[in-house]
Tab-separated table of C-alpha atoms in Angstrom:
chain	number	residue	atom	x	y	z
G	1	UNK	CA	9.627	92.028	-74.326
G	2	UNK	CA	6.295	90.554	-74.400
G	3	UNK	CA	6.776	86.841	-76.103
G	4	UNK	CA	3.402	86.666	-76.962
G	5	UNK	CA	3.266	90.105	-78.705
G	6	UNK	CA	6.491	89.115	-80.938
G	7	UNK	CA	4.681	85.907	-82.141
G	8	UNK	CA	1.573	88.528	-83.193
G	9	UNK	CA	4.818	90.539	-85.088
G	10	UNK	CA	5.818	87.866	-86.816
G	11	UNK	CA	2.228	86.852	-87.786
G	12	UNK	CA	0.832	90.151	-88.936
G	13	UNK	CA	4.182	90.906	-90.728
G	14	UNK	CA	4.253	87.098	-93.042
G	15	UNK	CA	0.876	89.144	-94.649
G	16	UNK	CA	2.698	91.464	-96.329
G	17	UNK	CA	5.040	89.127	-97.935
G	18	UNK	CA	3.494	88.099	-101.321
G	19	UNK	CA	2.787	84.622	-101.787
G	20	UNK	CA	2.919	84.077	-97.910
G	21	UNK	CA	-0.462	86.313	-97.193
G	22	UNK	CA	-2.173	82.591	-97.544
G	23	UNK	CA	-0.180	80.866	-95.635
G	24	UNK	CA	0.514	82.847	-92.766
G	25	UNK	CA	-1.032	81.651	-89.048
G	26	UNK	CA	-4.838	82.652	-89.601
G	27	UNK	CA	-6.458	84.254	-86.716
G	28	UNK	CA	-9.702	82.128	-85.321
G	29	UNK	CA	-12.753	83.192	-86.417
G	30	UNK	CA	-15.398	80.623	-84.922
G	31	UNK	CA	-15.051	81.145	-81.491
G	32	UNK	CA	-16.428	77.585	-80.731
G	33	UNK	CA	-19.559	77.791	-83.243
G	34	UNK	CA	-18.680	74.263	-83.955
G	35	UNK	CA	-19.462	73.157	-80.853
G	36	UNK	CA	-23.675	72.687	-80.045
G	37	UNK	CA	-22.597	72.886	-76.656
G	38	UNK	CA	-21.466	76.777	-76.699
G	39	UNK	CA	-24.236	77.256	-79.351
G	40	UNK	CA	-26.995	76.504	-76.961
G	41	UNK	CA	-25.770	78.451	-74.233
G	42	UNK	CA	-25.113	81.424	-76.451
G	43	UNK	CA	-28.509	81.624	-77.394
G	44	UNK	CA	-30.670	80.345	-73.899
G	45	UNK	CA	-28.447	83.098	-72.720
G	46	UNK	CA	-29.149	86.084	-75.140
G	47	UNK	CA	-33.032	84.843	-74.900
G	48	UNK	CA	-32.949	85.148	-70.811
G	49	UNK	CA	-31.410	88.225	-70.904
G	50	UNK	CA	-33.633	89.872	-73.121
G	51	UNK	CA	-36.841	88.348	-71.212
G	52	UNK	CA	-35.871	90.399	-68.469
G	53	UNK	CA	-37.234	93.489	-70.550
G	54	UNK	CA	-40.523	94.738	-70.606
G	55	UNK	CA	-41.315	94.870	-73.988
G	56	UNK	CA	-39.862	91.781	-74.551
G	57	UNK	CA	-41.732	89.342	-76.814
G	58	UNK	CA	-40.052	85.990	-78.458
G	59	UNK	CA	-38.940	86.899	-81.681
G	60	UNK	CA	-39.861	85.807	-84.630
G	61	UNK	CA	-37.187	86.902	-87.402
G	62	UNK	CA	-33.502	86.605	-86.079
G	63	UNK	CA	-30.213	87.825	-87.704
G	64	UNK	CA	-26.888	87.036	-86.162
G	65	UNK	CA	-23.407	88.971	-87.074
G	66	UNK	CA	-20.384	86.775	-87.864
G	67	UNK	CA	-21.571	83.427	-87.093
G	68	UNK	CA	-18.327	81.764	-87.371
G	69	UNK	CA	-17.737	77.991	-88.474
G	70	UNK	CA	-21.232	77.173	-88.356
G	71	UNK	CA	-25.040	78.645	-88.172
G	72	UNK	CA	-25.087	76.600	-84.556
G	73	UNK	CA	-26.623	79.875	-82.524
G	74	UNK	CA	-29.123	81.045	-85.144
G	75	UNK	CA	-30.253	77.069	-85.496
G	76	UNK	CA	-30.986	76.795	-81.882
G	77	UNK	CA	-33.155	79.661	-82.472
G	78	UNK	CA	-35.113	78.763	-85.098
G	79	UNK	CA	-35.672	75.277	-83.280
G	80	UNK	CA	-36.553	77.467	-80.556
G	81	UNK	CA	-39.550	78.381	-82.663
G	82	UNK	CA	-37.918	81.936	-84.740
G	83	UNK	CA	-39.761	81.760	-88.071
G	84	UNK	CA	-36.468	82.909	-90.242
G	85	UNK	CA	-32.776	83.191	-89.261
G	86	UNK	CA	-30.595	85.747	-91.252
G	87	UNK	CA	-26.629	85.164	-90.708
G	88	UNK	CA	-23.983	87.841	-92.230
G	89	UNK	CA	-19.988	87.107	-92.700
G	90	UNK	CA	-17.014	88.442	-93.730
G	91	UNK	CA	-15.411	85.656	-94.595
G	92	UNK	CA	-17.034	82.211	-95.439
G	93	UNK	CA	-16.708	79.454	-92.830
G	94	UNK	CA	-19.219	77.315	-92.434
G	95	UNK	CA	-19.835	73.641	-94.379
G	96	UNK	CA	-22.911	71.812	-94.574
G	97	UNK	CA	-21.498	68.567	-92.429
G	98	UNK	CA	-20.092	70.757	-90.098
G	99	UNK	CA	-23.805	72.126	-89.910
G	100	UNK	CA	-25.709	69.289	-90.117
G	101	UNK	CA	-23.516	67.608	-87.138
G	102	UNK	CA	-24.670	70.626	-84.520
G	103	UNK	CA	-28.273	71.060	-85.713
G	104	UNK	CA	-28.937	67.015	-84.934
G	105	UNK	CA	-27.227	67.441	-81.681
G	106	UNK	CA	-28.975	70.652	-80.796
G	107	UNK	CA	-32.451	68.727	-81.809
G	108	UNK	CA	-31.962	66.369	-79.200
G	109	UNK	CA	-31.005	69.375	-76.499
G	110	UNK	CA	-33.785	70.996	-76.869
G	111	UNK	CA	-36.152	68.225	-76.820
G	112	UNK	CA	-34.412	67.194	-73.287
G	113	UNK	CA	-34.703	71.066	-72.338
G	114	UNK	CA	-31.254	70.074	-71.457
G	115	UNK	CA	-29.545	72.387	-68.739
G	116	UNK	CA	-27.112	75.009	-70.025
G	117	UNK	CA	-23.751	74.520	-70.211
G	118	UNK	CA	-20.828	74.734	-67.797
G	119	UNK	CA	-21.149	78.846	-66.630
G	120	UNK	CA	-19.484	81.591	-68.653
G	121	UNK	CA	-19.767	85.372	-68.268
G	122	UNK	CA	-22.725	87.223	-67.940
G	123	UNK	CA	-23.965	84.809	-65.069
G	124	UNK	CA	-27.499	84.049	-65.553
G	125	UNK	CA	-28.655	81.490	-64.103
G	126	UNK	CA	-31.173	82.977	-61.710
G	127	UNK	CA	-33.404	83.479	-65.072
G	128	UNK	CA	-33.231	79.643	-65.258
G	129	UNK	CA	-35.351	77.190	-63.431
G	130	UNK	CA	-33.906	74.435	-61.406
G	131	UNK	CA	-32.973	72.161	-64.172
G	132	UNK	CA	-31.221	75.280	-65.684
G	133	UNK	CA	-33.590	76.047	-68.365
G	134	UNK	CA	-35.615	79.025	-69.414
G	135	UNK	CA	-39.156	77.389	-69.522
G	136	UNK	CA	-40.684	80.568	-68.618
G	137	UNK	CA	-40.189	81.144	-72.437
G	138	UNK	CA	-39.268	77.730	-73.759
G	139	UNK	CA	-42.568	76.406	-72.476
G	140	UNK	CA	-43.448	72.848	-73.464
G	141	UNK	CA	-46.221	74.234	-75.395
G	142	UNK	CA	-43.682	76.610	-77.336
G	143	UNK	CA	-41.483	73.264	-78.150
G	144	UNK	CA	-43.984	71.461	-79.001
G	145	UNK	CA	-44.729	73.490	-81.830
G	146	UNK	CA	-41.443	74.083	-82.761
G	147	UNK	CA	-40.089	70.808	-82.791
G	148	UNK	CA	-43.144	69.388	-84.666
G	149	UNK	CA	-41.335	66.443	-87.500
G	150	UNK	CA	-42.180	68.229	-90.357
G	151	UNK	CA	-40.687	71.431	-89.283
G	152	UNK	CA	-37.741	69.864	-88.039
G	153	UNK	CA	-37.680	68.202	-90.984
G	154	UNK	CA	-38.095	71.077	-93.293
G	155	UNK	CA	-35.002	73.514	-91.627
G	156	UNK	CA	-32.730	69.839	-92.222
G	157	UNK	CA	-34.041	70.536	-95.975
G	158	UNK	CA	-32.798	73.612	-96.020
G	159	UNK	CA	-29.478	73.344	-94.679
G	160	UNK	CA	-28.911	70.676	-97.099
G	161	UNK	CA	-29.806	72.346	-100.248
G	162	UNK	CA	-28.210	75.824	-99.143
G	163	UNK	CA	-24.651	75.035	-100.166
G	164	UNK	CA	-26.205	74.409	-104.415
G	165	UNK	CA	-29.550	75.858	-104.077
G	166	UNK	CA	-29.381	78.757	-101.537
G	167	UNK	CA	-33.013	80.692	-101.783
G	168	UNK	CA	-34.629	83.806	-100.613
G	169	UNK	CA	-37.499	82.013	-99.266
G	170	UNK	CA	-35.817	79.740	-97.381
G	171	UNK	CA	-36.032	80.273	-93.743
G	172	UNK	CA	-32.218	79.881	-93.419
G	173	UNK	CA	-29.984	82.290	-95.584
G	174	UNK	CA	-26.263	82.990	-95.198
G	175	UNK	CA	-24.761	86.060	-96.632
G	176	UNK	CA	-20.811	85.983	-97.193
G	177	UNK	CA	-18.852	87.667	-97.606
G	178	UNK	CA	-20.993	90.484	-96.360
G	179	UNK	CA	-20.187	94.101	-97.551
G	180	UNK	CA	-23.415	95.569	-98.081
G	181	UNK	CA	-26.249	97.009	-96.019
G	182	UNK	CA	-28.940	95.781	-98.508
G	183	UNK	CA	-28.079	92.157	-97.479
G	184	UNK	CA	-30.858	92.579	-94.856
G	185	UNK	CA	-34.319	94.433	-96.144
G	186	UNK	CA	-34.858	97.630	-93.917
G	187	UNK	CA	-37.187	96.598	-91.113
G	188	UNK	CA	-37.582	92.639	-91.722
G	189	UNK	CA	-35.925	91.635	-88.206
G	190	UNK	CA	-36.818	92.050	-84.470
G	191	UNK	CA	-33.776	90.649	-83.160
G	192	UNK	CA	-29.851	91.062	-83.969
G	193	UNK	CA	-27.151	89.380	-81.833
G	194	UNK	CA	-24.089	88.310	-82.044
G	195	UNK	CA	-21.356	87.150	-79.835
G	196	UNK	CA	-17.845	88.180	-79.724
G	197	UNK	CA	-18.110	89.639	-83.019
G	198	UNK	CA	-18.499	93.884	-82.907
G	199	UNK	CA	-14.732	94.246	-81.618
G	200	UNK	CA	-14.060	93.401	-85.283
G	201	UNK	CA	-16.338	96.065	-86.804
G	202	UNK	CA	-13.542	98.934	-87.836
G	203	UNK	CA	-16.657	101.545	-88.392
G	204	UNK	CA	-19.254	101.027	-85.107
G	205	UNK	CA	-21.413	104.623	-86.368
G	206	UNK	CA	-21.774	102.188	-89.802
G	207	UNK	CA	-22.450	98.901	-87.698
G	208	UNK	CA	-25.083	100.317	-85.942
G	209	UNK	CA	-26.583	102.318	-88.427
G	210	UNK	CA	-27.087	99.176	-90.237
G	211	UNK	CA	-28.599	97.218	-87.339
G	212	UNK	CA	-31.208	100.190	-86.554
G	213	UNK	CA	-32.134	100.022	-90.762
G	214	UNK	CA	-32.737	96.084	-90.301
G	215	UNK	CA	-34.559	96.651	-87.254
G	216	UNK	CA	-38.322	96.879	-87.235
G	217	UNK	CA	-39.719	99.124	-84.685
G	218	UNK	CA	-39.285	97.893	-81.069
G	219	UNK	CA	-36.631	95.179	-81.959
G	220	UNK	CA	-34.029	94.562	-79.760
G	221	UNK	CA	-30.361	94.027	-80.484
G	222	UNK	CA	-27.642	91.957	-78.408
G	223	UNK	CA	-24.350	91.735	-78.294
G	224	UNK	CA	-21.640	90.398	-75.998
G	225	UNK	CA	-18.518	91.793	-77.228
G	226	UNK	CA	-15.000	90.962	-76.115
G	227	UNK	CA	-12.638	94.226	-75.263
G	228	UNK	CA	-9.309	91.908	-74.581
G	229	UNK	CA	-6.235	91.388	-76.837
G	230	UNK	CA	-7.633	88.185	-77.946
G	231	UNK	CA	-4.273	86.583	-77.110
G	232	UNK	CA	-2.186	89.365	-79.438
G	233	UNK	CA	-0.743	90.146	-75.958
G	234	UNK	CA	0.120	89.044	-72.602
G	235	UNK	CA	-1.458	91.073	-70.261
G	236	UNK	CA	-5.353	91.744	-71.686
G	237	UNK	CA	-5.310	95.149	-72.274
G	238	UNK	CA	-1.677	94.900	-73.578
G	239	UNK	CA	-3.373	95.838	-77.298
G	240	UNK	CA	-3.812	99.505	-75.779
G	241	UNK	CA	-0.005	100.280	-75.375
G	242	UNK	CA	0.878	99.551	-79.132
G	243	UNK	CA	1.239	102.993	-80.860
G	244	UNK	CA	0.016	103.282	-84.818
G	245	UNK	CA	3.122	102.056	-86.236
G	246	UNK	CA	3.371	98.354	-83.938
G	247	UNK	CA	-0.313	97.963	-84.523
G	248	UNK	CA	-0.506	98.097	-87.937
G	249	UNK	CA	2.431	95.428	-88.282
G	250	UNK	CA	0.408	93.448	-86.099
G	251	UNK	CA	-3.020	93.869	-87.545
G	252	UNK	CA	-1.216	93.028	-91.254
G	253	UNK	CA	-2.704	92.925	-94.306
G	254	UNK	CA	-5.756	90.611	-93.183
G	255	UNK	CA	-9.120	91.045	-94.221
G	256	UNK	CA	-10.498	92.269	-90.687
G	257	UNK	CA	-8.422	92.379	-87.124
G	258	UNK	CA	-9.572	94.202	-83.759
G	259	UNK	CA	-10.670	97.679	-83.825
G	260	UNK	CA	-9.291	98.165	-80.503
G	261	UNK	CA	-12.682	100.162	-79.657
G	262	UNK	CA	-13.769	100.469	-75.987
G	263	UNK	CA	-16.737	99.971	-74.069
G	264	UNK	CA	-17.637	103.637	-74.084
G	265	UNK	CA	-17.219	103.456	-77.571
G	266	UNK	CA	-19.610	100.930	-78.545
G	267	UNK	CA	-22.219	102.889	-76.151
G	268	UNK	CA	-21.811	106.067	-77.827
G	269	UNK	CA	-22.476	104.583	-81.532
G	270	UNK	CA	-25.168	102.812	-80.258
G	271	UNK	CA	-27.372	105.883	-78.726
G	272	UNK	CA	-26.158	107.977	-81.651
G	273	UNK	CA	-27.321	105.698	-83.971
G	274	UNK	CA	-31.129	106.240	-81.910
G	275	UNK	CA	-31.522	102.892	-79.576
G	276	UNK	CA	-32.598	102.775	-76.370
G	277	UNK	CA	-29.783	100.900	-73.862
G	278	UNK	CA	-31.876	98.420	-72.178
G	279	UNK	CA	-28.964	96.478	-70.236
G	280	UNK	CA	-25.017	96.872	-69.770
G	281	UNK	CA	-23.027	94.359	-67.860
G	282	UNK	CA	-19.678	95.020	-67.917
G	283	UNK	CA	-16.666	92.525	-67.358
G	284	UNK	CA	-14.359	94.513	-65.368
G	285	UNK	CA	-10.153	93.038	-64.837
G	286	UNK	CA	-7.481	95.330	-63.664
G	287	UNK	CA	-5.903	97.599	-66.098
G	288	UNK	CA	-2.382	96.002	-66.733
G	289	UNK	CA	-1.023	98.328	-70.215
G	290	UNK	CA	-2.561	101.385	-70.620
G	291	UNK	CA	0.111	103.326	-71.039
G	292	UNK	CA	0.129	104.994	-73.686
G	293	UNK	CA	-1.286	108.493	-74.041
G	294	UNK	CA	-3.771	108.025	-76.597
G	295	UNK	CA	-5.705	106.093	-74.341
G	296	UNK	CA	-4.995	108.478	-71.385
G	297	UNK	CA	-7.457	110.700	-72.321
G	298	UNK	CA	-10.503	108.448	-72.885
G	299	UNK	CA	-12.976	107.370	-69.930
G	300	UNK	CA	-11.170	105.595	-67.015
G	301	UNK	CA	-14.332	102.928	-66.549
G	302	UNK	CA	-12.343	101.681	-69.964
G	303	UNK	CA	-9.300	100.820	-68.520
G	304	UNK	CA	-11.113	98.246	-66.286
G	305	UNK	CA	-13.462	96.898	-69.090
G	306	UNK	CA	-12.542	93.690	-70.908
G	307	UNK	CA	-15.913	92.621	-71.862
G	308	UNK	CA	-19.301	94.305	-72.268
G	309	UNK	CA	-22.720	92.526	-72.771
G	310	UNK	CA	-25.352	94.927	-74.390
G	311	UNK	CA	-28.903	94.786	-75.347
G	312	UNK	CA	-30.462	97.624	-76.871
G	313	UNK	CA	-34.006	98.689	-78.300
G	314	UNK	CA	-35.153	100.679	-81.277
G	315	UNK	CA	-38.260	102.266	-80.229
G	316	UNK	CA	-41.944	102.086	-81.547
G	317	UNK	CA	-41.622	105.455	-82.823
C-alpha cells in the first residue's frame, strides 16, 4: 500500500469528523508566494513567454488567480510598470507584513534588474540577456518610470491601507473569498495568469468562461498548471488510479482539492470557451498509475503529462 496515499486517507477523512474539520492537516495553498524570490521569477517568466507573441504588448491591467500567501507576483508586476493588479481567492491568505516584507525586497530586485532565480520548468532563459534579465521589455527607460519614488511610494500606500480601507480605485484590490464572476468588470484586463492554480478549478468550461468575460479584446491569458498528485501519492500520477469512492475520502470535506483534470482537458475548455492557443509546453514524466479504466479511454499524450504551461489569446474580434 502506498504510505503516502494512507496519510492523504487519514487527512481527507479527520474533515468529516465535526469539530476536527479545523484542525485537520491543511493542504498548502501558497506555493512559495511568500518568497520574492519565486515571485520574481514567476512573473519575468510569464512576461518572456508572452513577448515571444506577436501581438504581444506590455500590459497594462493584470489579474492573477489564487495568489496564495501573498500578492508577491502581481506586485512585481505592477513595479514592472502594470497600471492596476486584480488578485481573486478562495480562501484568504495573505497579511499586510507578510506583503510589505516581499514588495521591499522585490523593489530592490528590480532596481538591480537582478538575474532570475535558480531554473525551474518551462526553461527560458534564452529570452533573457546575459545577466538573465528580460531588458528587451524591462528596458531601463520602462523602470525608470516605474520605479519613480512617488509611485513606489504610492502602491506601499496602498498595501498598507488595504487590510481597513480596501478601495475600488486603488490600483491594488484583493477579492476573497472569490465566488462570483462580477468580481472582475467584463473587459477591464489584458492579462490573466496564474501559477499552479487551475488544477484546483472543479468547473474549467466556468473558469474560462470567466477569464474570456474579464478579458478585453486581444488579451492574453497564462497559466502554468501542475497535473501531479501534489504529494497525495507516491508515484505522480498515482491520483489517476483512485476510483470515486477513495477519492472522495481523500479530497474530504475541504473547501477546494484537485480536480484531477488533464492536459487535454484544460485545452478543450479553453478553445471552447473562444481563445486562440498561442503556446503549449508540456512537462512530460513516465506514466507510473494509470490504471484504472476511467482514464483508459482519454488521450494517451495525458498519461505522460504532469505539467502544462499555456498562454492563450482572445481575439480582436
Amino acid at each position: 500500500m502506498d504510505k503516502q496515499l494512507l496519510k492523504s486517507y487519514l487527512k481527507g477523512a479527520l474533515t468529516f469528523i465535526p469539530g476536527l474539520h479545523a484542525i485537520a492537516p491543511k493542504q498548502g495553498t501558497g506555493g512559495g508566494t511568500d518568497s520574492a524570490d519565486y515571485c520574481y521569477g514567476v512573473w519575468l517568466k510569464h512576461l518572456s513567454l508572452l513577448s515571444t507573441h506577436e501581438a504581444f504588448k506590455m500590459p497594462s491591467h493584470v489579474a492573477e488567480l489564487g495568489p496564495g500567501s501573498s500578492l508577491g507576483v502581481g506586485l512585481t508586476a505592477l513595479l514592472s510598470g502594470c497600471s492596476s493588479y486584480k488578485a481573486l481567492d478562495l480562501v484568504a491568505h495573505i497579511t499586510t507584513a507578510s506583503n510589505l516584507e516581499v514588495f521591499d525586497l522585490l523593489l530592490e530586485k528590480l532596481k538591480r534588474s537582478d538575474a532570475r532565480p535558480s531554473k525551474g520548468w518551462p526553461d527560458f532563459d534564452d529570452l533573457l540577456n546575459t545577466e538573465l534579465f528580460p531588458d528587451q521589455i524591462l528596458t531601463p527607460q520602462v523602470l525608470e518610470a516605474a520605479l519613480q519614488a512617488d509611485r513606489v511610494a504610492r502602491l506601499r500606500a496602498e498595501l498598507l491601507a488595504m487590510e481597513n480601507a480596501p478601495s475600488d480605485t486603488h490600483s491594488i484590490q484583493y477579492v476573497a473569498p472569490w465566488n462570483d464572476a462580477a468580481a472582475i468588470n467584463t473587459g477591464s484586463v489584458d492579462l490573466i495568469y496564474s501559477q499552479s492554480v487551475l488544477e484546483y478549478f472543479p468547473d474549467l468550461d466556468a473558469c474560462y468562461a470567466d477569464q474570456w468575460r474579464w478579458l478585453q479584446p486581444g488579451g492574453f491569458i497564462s497559466h502554468q498548471i501542475d497535473l501531479s498528485s501534489h504529494g497525495i501519492t507516491q508515484h505522480w500520477d498515482g491520483m489517476r488510479s483512485l476510483n470515486a469512492l477513495q477519492w472522495k475520502v481523500v479530497y474530504g470535506k475541504r473547501p477546494f482539492g484537485l480536480n484531477r483534470k488533464t492536459c487535454s482537458d484544460h485545452l478543450a475548455a479553453i478553445k471552447r470557451a473562444g481563445f486562440e492557443i498561442a503556446l503549449v509546453l508540456k512537462r512530460n514524466e513516465s506514466a507510473v498509475a494509470m490504471q484504472n479504466s476511467d482514464w483508459q479511454q482519454r488521450n494517451p499524450d495525458d498519461a505522460q503529462t504532469s505539467g502544462l504551461f499555456v498562454q492563450a489569446r482572445k481575439p480582436l474580434a
